[in-house]
Structure formats: structure tokens, C-alpha cells
Amino acid sequence: MKNTVWEKLPLINNDSGQKKRFELHIENETAFIEYIQAKNNIIYLTHTEVPRSLEGNGLGAIIVSKTLEFIEKNGFKMAPLCPFVASYLKRNPNKATGLLAPGFSVG
């Protein structure tokens, strides 16, 4: 499967379980970002995971990008606690514009 196909996959907000996750389903695999949603409209992005068989092909960047779009569209702020998300934002600081929760920065 090519990245262009992955970019068209819908981001699933799986908030029904104890651990909330943004997910992308690829064949029989799931890439995800775990998060905590605070009452003050801040989403704490805590962990990103891409299946080992799909690593190194840009899927992590795609799920982060789609998650940031979700946060922006829904009027949330984010706290990038996950090292992968923080690294993505350092490489793409324009993606964090207007989305960072108070006290958080990229850089």
C-alpha cells in the first residue's frame, strides 16, 4: 500500500474504551495515537504507535497530521507529550500554529 492511499484513510476517534485513541486501520493493522482529553478542551497526546511491519514508510507522520487536523477542526488545543509527536512538530512547526495548549511550545 502506498502513502497516497494511507493519506486518504479516515481517522477514527476511538473514545469508547478506557484508553482513548486516534486510529488508522491499514489492512489488518492499526496505527494509533493515545490521548487524554481534559475538561478544558486540551487533548494530551501521550503515545504514538505504528505496527512494526509498517514502520519507516511515513505512516506515523500521516496519523499525526490527521490528528492535528481533527484537533483544529474541533476547536481543541493540544499538549504534545508523546516524543514522536513533539519531534514531528519540531520538523513542522507551522502545523502547531494556534494548536498548542498554554505552557507548551515547539522547539
XYZ file of C-alpha atoms in Angstrom:
107
model
C 0.000 0.000 0.000
C 1.373 3.431 -0.924
C 1.365 6.545 1.243
C -1.117 8.201 -1.104
C -3.616 5.531 -0.132
C -2.846 5.954 3.566
C -3.420 9.698 3.315
C -6.991 9.002 2.193
C -7.788 6.716 5.137
C -10.292 8.146 7.613
C -9.023 8.979 11.088
C -11.102 7.129 13.667
C -11.625 8.722 17.063
C -11.963 5.659 19.277
C -13.167 7.184 22.531
C -15.312 4.293 23.742
C -12.694 2.495 25.831
C -10.696 3.436 28.882
C -7.792 4.476 26.649
C -8.823 6.974 24.006
C -7.103 6.685 20.644
C -6.986 8.217 17.211
C -6.629 5.293 14.815
C -5.825 4.482 11.203
C -6.720 0.978 10.086
C -4.458 -0.469 7.387
C -5.350 -3.962 6.200
C -5.244 -5.998 9.444
C -3.091 -3.491 11.345
C -3.841 -0.380 13.406
C -1.644 2.676 13.867
C -2.730 4.896 16.747
C -2.125 7.900 18.968
C -3.330 7.544 22.549
C -4.674 10.665 24.186
C -6.266 12.119 27.281
C -8.952 14.742 26.846
C -9.133 17.248 29.683
C -12.250 19.197 30.587
C -10.602 22.442 29.469
C -10.633 21.375 25.778
C -6.994 20.272 25.847
C -6.012 16.977 24.274
C -2.843 15.462 25.701
C -1.198 13.306 23.030
C 0.597 10.649 25.062
C 1.784 7.812 22.805
C 2.078 7.016 19.096
C 2.410 3.500 17.757
C 2.829 2.205 14.233
C 2.852 -1.560 13.619
C 6.403 -2.815 13.095
C 5.522 -4.148 9.642
C 4.534 -0.615 8.532
C 7.339 1.390 10.169
C 9.574 3.642 8.095
C 7.024 4.482 5.410
C 5.611 7.771 6.700
C 2.543 6.354 8.424
C 3.476 7.979 11.755
C 3.617 11.406 10.125
C 0.266 10.791 8.428
C -1.522 9.900 11.651
C -0.008 12.898 13.448
C -1.078 15.212 10.622
C -4.628 13.823 10.609
C -4.809 14.108 14.411
C -3.747 17.759 14.270
C -6.457 18.404 11.653
C -9.032 16.822 13.987
C -7.852 18.975 16.903
C -8.041 22.138 14.811
C -11.452 21.364 13.284
C -12.951 20.653 16.703
C -11.570 23.729 18.455
C -9.242 21.904 20.849
C -5.730 22.743 21.981
C -3.061 20.077 22.317
C -0.261 19.142 24.624
C 2.312 17.051 22.704
C 3.599 14.755 25.461
C 4.497 11.949 23.044
C 8.141 12.221 21.864
C 7.172 11.235 18.302
C 4.516 13.969 18.088
C 6.924 16.515 19.610
C 9.601 15.528 17.076
C 7.096 15.862 14.217
C 6.160 19.348 15.409
C 9.824 20.387 15.639
C 10.240 19.372 11.988
C 6.917 21.011 11.007
C 6.429 23.962 13.405
C 3.792 25.565 11.167
C 1.486 22.595 11.938
C 1.425 23.645 15.612
C 0.320 27.224 14.909
C -2.667 28.042 17.091
C -2.967 24.493 18.435
C -0.587 24.406 21.405
C -2.071 24.475 24.889
C -0.857 27.215 27.253
C 2.614 26.435 28.563
C 3.618 24.228 25.615
C 5.974 25.164 22.796
C 7.756 23.627 19.863
C 11.438 23.979 19.682
